[in-house]
Short mmCIF file of C-alpha atoms in Angstrom, two decimals:
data_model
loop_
_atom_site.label_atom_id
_atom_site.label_comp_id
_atom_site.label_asym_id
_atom_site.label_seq_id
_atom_site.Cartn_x
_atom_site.Cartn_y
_atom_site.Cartn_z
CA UNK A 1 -20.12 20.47 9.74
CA UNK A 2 -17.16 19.51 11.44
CA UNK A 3 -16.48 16.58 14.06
CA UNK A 4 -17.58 17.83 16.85
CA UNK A 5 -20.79 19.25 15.75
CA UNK A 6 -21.65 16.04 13.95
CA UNK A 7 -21.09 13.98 16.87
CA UNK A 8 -23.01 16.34 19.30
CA UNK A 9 -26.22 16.86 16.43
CA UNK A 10 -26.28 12.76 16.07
CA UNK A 11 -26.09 11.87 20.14
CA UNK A 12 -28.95 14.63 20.27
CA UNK A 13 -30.68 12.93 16.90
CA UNK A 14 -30.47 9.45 18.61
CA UNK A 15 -31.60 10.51 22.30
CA UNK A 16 -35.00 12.35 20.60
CA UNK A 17 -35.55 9.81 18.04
CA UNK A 18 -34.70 6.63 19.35
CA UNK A 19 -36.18 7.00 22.71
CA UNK A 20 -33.15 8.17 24.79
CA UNK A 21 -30.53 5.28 23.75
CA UNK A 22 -27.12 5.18 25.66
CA UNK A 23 -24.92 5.54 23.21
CA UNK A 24 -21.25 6.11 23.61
CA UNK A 25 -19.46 7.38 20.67
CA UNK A 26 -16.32 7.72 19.00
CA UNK A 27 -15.53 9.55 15.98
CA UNK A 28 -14.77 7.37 13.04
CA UNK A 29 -12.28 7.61 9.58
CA UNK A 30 -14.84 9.31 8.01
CA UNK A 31 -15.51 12.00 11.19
CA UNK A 32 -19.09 10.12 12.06
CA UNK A 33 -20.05 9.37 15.69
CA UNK A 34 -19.52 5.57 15.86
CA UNK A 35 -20.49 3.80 19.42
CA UNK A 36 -17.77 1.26 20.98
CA UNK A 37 -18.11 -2.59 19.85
CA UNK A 38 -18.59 -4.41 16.22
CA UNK A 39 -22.09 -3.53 16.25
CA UNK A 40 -24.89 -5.72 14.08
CA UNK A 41 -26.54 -4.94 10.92
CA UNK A 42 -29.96 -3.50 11.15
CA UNK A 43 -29.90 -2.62 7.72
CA UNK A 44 -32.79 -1.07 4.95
CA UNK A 45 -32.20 -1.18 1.67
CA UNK A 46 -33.77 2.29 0.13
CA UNK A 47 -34.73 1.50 -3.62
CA UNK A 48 -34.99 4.37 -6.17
CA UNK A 49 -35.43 2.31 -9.66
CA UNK A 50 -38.76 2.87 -11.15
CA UNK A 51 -39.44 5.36 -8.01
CA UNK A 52 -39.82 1.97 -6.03
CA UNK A 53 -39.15 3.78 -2.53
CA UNK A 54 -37.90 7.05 -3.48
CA UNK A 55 -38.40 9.88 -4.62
CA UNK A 56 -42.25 8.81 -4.54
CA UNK A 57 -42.78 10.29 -8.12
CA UNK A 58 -39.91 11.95 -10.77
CA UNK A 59 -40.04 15.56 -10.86
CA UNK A 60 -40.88 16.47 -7.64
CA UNK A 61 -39.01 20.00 -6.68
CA UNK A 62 -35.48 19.47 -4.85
CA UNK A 63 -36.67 20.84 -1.82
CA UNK A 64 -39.36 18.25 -1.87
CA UNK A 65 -36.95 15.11 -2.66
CA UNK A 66 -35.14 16.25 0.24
CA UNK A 67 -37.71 16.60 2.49
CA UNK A 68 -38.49 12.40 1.46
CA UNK A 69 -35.50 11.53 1.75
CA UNK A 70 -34.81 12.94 5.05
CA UNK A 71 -37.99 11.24 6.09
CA UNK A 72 -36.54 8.00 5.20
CA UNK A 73 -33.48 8.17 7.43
CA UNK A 74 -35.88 9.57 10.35
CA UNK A 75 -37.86 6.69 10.11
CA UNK A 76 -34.52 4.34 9.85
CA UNK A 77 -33.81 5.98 13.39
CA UNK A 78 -37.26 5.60 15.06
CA UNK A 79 -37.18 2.17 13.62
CA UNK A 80 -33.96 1.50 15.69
CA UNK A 81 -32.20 0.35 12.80
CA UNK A 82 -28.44 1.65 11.82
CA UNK A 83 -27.94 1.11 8.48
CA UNK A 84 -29.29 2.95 4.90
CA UNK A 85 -28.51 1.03 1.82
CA UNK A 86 -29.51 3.77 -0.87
CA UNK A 87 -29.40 2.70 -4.42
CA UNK A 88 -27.33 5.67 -6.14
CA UNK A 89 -26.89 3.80 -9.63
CA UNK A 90 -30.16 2.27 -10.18
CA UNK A 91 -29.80 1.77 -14.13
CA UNK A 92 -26.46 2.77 -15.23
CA UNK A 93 -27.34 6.23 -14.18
CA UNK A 94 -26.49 8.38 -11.19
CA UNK A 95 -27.83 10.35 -8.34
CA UNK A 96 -24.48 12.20 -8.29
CA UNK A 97 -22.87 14.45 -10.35
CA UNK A 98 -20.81 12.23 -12.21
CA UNK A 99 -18.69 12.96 -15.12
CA UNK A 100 -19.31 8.85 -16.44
CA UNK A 101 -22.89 8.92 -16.67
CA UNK A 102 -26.43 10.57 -16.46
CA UNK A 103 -27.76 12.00 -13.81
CA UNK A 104 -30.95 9.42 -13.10
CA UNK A 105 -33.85 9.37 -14.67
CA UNK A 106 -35.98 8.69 -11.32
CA UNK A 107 -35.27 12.20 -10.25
CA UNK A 108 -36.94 14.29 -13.07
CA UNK A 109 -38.58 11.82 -15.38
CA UNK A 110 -35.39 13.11 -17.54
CA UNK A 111 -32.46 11.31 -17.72
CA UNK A 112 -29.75 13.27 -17.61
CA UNK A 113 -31.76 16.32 -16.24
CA UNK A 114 -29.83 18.08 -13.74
CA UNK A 115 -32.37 18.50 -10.53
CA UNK A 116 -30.34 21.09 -8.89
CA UNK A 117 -29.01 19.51 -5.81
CA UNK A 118 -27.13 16.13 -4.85
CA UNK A 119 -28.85 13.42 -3.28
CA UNK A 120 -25.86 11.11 -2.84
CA UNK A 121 -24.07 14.03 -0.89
CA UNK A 122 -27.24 14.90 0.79
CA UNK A 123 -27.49 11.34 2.25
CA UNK A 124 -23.89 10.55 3.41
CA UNK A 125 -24.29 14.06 5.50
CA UNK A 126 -27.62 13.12 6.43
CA UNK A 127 -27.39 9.70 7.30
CA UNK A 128 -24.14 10.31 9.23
CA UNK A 129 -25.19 13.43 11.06
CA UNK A 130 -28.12 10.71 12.95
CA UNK A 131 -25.41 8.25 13.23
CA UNK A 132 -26.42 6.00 10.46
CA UNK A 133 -24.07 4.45 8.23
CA UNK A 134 -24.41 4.78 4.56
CA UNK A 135 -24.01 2.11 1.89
CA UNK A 136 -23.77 3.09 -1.93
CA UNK A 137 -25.85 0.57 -3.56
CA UNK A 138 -24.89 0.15 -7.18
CA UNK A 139 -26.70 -2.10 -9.68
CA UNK A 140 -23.36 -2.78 -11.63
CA UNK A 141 -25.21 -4.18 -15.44
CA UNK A 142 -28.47 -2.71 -15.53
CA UNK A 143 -28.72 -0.48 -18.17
CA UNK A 144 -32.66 0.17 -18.61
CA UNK A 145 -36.07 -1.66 -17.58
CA UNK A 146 -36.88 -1.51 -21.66
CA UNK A 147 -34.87 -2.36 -24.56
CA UNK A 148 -35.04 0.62 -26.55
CA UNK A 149 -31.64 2.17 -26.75
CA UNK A 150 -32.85 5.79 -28.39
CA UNK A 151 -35.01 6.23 -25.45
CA UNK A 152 -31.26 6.48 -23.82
CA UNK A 153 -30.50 10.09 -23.23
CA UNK A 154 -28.14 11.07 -26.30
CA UNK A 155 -24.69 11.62 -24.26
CA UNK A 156 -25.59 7.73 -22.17
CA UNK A 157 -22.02 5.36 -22.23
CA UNK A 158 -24.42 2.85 -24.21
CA UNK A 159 -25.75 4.78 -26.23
CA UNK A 160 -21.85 5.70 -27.39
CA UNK A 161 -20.76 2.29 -27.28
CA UNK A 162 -23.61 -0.22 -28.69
CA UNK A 163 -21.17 -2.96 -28.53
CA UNK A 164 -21.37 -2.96 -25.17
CA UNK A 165 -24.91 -3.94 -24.68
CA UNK A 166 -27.30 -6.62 -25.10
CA UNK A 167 -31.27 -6.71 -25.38
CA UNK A 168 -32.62 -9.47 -23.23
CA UNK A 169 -35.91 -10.27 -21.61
CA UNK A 170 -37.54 -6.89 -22.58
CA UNK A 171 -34.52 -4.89 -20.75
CA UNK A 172 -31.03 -3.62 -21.54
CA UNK A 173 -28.00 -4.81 -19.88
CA UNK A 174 -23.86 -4.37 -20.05
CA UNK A 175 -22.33 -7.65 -21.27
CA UNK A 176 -19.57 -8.23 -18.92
CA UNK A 177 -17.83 -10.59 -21.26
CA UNK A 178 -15.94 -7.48 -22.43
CA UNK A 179 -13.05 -6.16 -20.55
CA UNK A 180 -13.87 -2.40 -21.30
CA UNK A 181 -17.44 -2.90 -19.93
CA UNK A 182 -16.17 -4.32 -16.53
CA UNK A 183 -13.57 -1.41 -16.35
CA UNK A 184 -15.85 0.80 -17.00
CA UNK A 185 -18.64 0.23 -14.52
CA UNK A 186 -15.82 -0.27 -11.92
CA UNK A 187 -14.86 3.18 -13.11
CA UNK A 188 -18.36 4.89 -13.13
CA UNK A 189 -18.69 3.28 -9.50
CA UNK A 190 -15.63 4.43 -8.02
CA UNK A 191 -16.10 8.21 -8.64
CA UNK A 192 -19.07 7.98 -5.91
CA UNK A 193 -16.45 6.08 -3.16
CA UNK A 194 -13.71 8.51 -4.27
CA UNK A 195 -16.11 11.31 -3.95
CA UNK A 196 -18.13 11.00 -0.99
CA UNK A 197 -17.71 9.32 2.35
CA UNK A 198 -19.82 6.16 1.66
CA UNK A 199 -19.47 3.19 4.59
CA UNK A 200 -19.58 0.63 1.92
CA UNK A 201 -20.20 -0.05 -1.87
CA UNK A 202 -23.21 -2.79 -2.29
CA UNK A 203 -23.84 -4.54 -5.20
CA UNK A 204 -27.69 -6.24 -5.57
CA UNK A 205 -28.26 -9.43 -6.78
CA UNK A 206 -28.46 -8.88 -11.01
CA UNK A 207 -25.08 -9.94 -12.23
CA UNK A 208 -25.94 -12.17 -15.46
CA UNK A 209 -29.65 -11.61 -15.89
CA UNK A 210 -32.31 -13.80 -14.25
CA UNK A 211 -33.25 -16.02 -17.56
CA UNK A 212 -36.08 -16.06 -19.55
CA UNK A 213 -37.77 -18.47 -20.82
CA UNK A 214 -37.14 -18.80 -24.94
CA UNK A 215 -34.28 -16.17 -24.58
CA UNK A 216 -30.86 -16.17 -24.85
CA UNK A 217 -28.52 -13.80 -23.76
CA UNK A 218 -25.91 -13.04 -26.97
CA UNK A 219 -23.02 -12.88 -25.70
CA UNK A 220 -21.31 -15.31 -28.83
CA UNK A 221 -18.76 -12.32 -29.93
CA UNK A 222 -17.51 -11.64 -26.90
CA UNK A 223 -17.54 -15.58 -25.77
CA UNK A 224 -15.36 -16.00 -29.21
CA UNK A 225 -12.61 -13.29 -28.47
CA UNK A 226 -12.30 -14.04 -24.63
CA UNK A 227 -13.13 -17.44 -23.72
CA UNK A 228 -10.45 -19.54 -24.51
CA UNK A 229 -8.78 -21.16 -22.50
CA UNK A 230 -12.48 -22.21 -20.47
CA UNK A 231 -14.24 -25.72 -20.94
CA UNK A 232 -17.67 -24.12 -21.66
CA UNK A 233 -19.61 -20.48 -21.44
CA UNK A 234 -21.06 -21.21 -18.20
CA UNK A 235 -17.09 -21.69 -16.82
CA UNK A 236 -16.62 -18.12 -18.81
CA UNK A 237 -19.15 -16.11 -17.82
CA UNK A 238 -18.53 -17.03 -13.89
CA UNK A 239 -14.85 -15.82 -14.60
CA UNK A 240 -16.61 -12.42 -15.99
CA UNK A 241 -18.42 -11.70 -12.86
CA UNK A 242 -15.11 -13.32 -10.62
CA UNK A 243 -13.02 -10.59 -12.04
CA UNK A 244 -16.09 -7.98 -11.87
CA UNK A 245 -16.32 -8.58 -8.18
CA UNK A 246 -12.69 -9.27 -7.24
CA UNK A 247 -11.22 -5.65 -9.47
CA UNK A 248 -14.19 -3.92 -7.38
CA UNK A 249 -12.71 -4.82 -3.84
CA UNK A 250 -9.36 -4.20 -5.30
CA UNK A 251 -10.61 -0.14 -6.72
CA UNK A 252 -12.72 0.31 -3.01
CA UNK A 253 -9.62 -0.56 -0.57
CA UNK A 254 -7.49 1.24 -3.11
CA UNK A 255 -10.00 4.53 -3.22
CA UNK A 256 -11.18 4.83 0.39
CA UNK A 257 -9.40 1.87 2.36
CA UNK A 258 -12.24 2.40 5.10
CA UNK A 259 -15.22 1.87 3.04
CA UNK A 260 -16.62 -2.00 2.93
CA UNK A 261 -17.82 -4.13 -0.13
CA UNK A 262 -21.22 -5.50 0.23
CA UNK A 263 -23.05 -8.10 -2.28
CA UNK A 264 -26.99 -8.80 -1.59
CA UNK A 265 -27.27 -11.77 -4.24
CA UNK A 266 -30.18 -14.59 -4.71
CA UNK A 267 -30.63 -16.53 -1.40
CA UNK A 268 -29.40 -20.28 -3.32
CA UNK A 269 -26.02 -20.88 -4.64
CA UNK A 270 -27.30 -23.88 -5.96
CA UNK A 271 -29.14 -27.20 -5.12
CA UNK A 272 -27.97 -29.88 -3.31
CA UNK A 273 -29.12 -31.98 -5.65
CA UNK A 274 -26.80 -30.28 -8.34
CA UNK A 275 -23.58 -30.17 -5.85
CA UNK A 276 -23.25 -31.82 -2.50
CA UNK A 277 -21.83 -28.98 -1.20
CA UNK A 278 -25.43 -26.84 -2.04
CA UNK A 279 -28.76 -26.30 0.12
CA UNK A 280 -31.71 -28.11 0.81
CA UNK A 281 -33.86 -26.26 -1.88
CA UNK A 282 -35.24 -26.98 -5.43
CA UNK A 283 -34.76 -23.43 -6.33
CA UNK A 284 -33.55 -21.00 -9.25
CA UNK A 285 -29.51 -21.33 -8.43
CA UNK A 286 -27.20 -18.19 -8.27
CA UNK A 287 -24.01 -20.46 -9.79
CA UNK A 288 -25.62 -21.68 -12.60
CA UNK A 289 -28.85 -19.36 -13.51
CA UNK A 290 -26.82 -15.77 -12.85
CA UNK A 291 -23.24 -17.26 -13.12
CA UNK A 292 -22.54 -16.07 -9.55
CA UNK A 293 -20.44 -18.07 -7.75
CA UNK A 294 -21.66 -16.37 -4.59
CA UNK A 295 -19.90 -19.13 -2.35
CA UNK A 296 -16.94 -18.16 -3.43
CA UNK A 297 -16.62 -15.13 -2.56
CA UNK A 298 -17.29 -16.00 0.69
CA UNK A 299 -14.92 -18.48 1.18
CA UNK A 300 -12.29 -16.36 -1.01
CA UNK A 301 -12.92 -13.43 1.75
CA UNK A 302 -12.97 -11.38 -1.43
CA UNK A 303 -15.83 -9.08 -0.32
CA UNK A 304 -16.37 -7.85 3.41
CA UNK A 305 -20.26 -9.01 4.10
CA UNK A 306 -22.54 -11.11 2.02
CA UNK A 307 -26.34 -10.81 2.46
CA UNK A 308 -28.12 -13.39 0.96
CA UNK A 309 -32.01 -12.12 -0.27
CA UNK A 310 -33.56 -15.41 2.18
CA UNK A 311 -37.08 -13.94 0.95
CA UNK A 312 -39.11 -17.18 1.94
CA UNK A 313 -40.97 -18.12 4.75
CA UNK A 314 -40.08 -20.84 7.63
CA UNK A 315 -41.32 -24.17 5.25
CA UNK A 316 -41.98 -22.89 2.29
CA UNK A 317 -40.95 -26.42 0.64
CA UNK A 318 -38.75 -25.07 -2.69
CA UNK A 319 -36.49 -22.59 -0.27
CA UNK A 320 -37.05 -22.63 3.08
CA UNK A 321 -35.73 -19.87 5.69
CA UNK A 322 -34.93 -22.22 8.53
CA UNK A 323 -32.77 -24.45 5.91
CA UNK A 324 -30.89 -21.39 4.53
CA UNK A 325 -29.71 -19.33 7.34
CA UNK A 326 -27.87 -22.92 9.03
CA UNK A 327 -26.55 -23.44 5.48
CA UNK A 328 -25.07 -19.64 4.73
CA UNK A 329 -24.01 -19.72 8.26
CA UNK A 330 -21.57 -23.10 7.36
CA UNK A 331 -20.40 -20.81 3.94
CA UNK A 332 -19.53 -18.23 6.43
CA UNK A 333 -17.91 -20.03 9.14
CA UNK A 334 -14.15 -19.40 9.73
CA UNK A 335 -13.98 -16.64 7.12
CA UNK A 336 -13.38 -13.18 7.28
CA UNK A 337 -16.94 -12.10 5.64
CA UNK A 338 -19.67 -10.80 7.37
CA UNK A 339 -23.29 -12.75 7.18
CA UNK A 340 -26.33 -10.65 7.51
CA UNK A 341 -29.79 -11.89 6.03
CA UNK A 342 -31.77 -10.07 3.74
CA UNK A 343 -35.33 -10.12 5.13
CA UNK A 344 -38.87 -9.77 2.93
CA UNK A 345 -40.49 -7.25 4.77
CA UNK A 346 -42.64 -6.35 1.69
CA UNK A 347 -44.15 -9.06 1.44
CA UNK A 348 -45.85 -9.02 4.97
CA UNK A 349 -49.21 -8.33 4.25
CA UNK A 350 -49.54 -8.65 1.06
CA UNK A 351 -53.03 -10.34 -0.16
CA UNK A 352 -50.74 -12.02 -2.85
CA UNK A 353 -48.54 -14.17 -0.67
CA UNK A 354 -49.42 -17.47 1.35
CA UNK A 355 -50.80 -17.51 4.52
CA UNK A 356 -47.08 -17.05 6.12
CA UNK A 357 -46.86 -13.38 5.06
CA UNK A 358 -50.17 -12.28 6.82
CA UNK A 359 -49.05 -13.33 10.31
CA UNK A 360 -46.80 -10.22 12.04
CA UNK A 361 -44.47 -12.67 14.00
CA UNK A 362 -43.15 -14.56 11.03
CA UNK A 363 -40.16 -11.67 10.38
CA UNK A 364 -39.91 -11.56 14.45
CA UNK A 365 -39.54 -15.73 14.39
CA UNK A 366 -36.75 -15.07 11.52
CA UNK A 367 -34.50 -13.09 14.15
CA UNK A 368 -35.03 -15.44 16.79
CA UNK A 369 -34.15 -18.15 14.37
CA UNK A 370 -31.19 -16.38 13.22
CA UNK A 371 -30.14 -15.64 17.04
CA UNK A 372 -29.16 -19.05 17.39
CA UNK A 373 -26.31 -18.91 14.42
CA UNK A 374 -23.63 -16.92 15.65
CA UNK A 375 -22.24 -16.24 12.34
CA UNK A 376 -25.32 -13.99 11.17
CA UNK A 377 -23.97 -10.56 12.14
CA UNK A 378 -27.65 -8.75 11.30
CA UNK A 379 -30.14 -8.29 9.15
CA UNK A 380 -31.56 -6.08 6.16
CA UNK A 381 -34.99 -5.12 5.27
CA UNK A 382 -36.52 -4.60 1.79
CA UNK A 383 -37.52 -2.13 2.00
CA UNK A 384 -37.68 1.21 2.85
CA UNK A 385 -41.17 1.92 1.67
CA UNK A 386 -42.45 -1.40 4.11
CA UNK A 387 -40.56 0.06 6.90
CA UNK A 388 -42.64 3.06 6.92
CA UNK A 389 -45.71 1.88 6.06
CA UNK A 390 -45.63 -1.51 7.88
CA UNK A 391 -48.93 -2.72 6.59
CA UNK A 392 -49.74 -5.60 9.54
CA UNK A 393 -47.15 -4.44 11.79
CA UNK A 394 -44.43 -6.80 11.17
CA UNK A 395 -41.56 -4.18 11.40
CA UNK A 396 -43.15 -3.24 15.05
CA UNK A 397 -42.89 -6.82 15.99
CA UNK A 398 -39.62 -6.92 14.91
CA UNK A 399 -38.48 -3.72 16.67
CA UNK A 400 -40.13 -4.54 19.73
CA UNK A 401 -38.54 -7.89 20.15
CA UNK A 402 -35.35 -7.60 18.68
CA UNK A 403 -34.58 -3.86 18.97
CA UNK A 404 -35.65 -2.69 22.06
CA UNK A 405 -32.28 -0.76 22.32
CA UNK A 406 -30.20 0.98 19.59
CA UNK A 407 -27.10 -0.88 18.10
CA UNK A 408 -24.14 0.62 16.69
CA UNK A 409 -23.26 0.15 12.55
CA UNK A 410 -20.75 -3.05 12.13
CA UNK A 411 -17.40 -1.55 12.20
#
């Protein structure tokens, strides 16, 4: 489809699906209809681990996948929102064809199965053709949900290389203490950016795995060839994920200078009872839990947006939402990152959560708190399966308060 086609079928996608917005639009780098102005975030992030969001079961035909996935980005559009975060690596597998790893197991129930179309392609058309931008979410050490390597398919990187990986918590992961793992997940990521015309590259927030109690990660031969030179592990292992971070900007402005680099991590860098400089919270910390100095990156202007997962309510005592979004807002101030909030749409509604989570304004109230920081650019729901659904009609409230009018995509 060429320019002008695209930008006629997504001013005609937006006017019938988004309840005739004025929208004026230019094309972009990538050929996409963009509107005039930086835009805000009204982000989803669109899970496929496990089958969390999509496709809603492996196996299901092509022409079926398509058809959900299509469904996705129409409700993104109804939903006024501008943004599609679709997880394309969800555990060191790929919803590409790549020529570095599997093709994912969530598609067939197979990994490595082909299923005989391409779902990353599919959604940067897609997405674009309704004026949506499209962010390449990549899980960067997640290498399986169980630690059985043989249940790897046979060809799998980690299955080739068992050095690389280490068993921990019930689940497999890459041990970025190595140089060759690092340069090879920056690798296996890149092929999608130089391949297809994503907006952005977005990593989540599981970097050095959440711990577990009685467990320890073994990293000791890698910590014994490479960390000299550090005053303890804890100094190390930050470098690691540093140097995983700051050679993934580099390979993204050096593959497709237009795309942006995105990082969704834990909503505390760490208590201010641990550093001065930290939150309000008695919390699991980011810094020294995942050994992700998330701050940093901020204030290095390494990465172009930060969203920080601020999945509490407005006084919830350990981590509360009205303490965090001031705080992120200070990380943020005067640099050259972008601040958007990562929202917890799923748990609206849900009988498990406090009595916060079964009132429909509290995600509304979150905006309106929000409005008042002028360093939060936007916000991002999880996720896409809540956005559909919207089980007490949170995402409604939200829409009809804060998005009575279509936005254009940050640019």
């Amino acid at each position: 489809m060429g320019r002008l086609s695209r930008r006629a079928f997504a001013l005609v996608a937006l006017s019938t699906l988004a309840s005739g917005a004025d929208v004026s639009a230019t094309p972009s780098r990538t050929g996409r209809p963009r509107a005039a102005g930086t835009g805000e975030m009204r982000g989803v992030w669109l899970a496929t681990v496990q089958n969390r969001d999509w496709p809603s079961e492996p196996g299901l035909t092509a022409a079926e996948q398509r058809a959900e996935l299509l469904a996705h980005l129409d409700t993104a559009v109804r939903r006024r929102l501008n943004t599609v975060i679709f997880q394309v690596r969800p555990t060191a597998d790929a919803l590409w064809p790549s020529p570095h790893e599997p093709w994912a197991e969530c598609l067939t129930g197979t990994q490595g199965r082909d299923p005989g179309w391409d779902p990353l392609g599919t959604a940067v058309a897609e997405a674009h053709a309704r004026g949506l931008e499209l962010h390449a979410w990549c899980n960067p050490l997640r290498i399986a949900a169980h630690d059985d390597p043989t249940r790897l398919v046979a060809s799998h990187p980690a299955r080739q290389h068992p050095d690389w990986v280490v068993a921990y918590g019930g689940r497999l992961y890459y041990n970025p203490g190595l140089p060759e793992v690092r340069a090879f997940v920056r690798t296996a990521m890149l092929d999608a950016v130089r391949g297809y015309a994503v907006d952005a590259v977005h990593f989540d927030d599981y970097f050095y795995p959440y711990p577990v109690p009685g467990q320890t990660f073994d990293d000791d031969a890698a910590y014994d060839a490479h960390g000299g030179g550090f005053p303890d592990r804890a100094a190390w292992r930050r470098d690691n994920i540093d140097r995983l971070v700051r050679d993934m900007a580099t390979g993204i402005g050096k593959t497709r200078p237009a795309a942006r680099f995105g990082i969704s991590p834990f909503g505390v860098w760490r208590n201010a009872d641990n550093d001065p400089r930290g939150s309000d919270t008695r919390a699991l910390q980011s810094y020294d839990d995942q050994h992700a100095d998330t701050r940093k990156w901020v204030r290095e202007n390494w990465i172009d947006y930060l969203c920080p997962q601020l999945y509490w309510h407005t006084g919830n005592a350990p981590a509360d939402y009205a303490q965090l979004v001031p705080w992120w807002s200070e990380v943020a101030r005067g640099t050259k990152t972008r601040l958007y909030v990562g929202e917890a749409l799923y748990r609206a509604g849900d009988p498990a959560q406090g009595a916060a989570w079964q009132d429909p304004a509290e995600l509304s109230r979150h905006l309106t708190l929000a409005a008042d920081h002028p360093e939060v650019r936007g916000h991002v729901f999880f996720a896409a399966k809540e956005v559909r659904e919207d089980r007490i009609g949170a995402m409604a409230r939200v829409v009809a308060d804060h998005y009575q009018r279509p936005a254009p995509p940050p640019s």
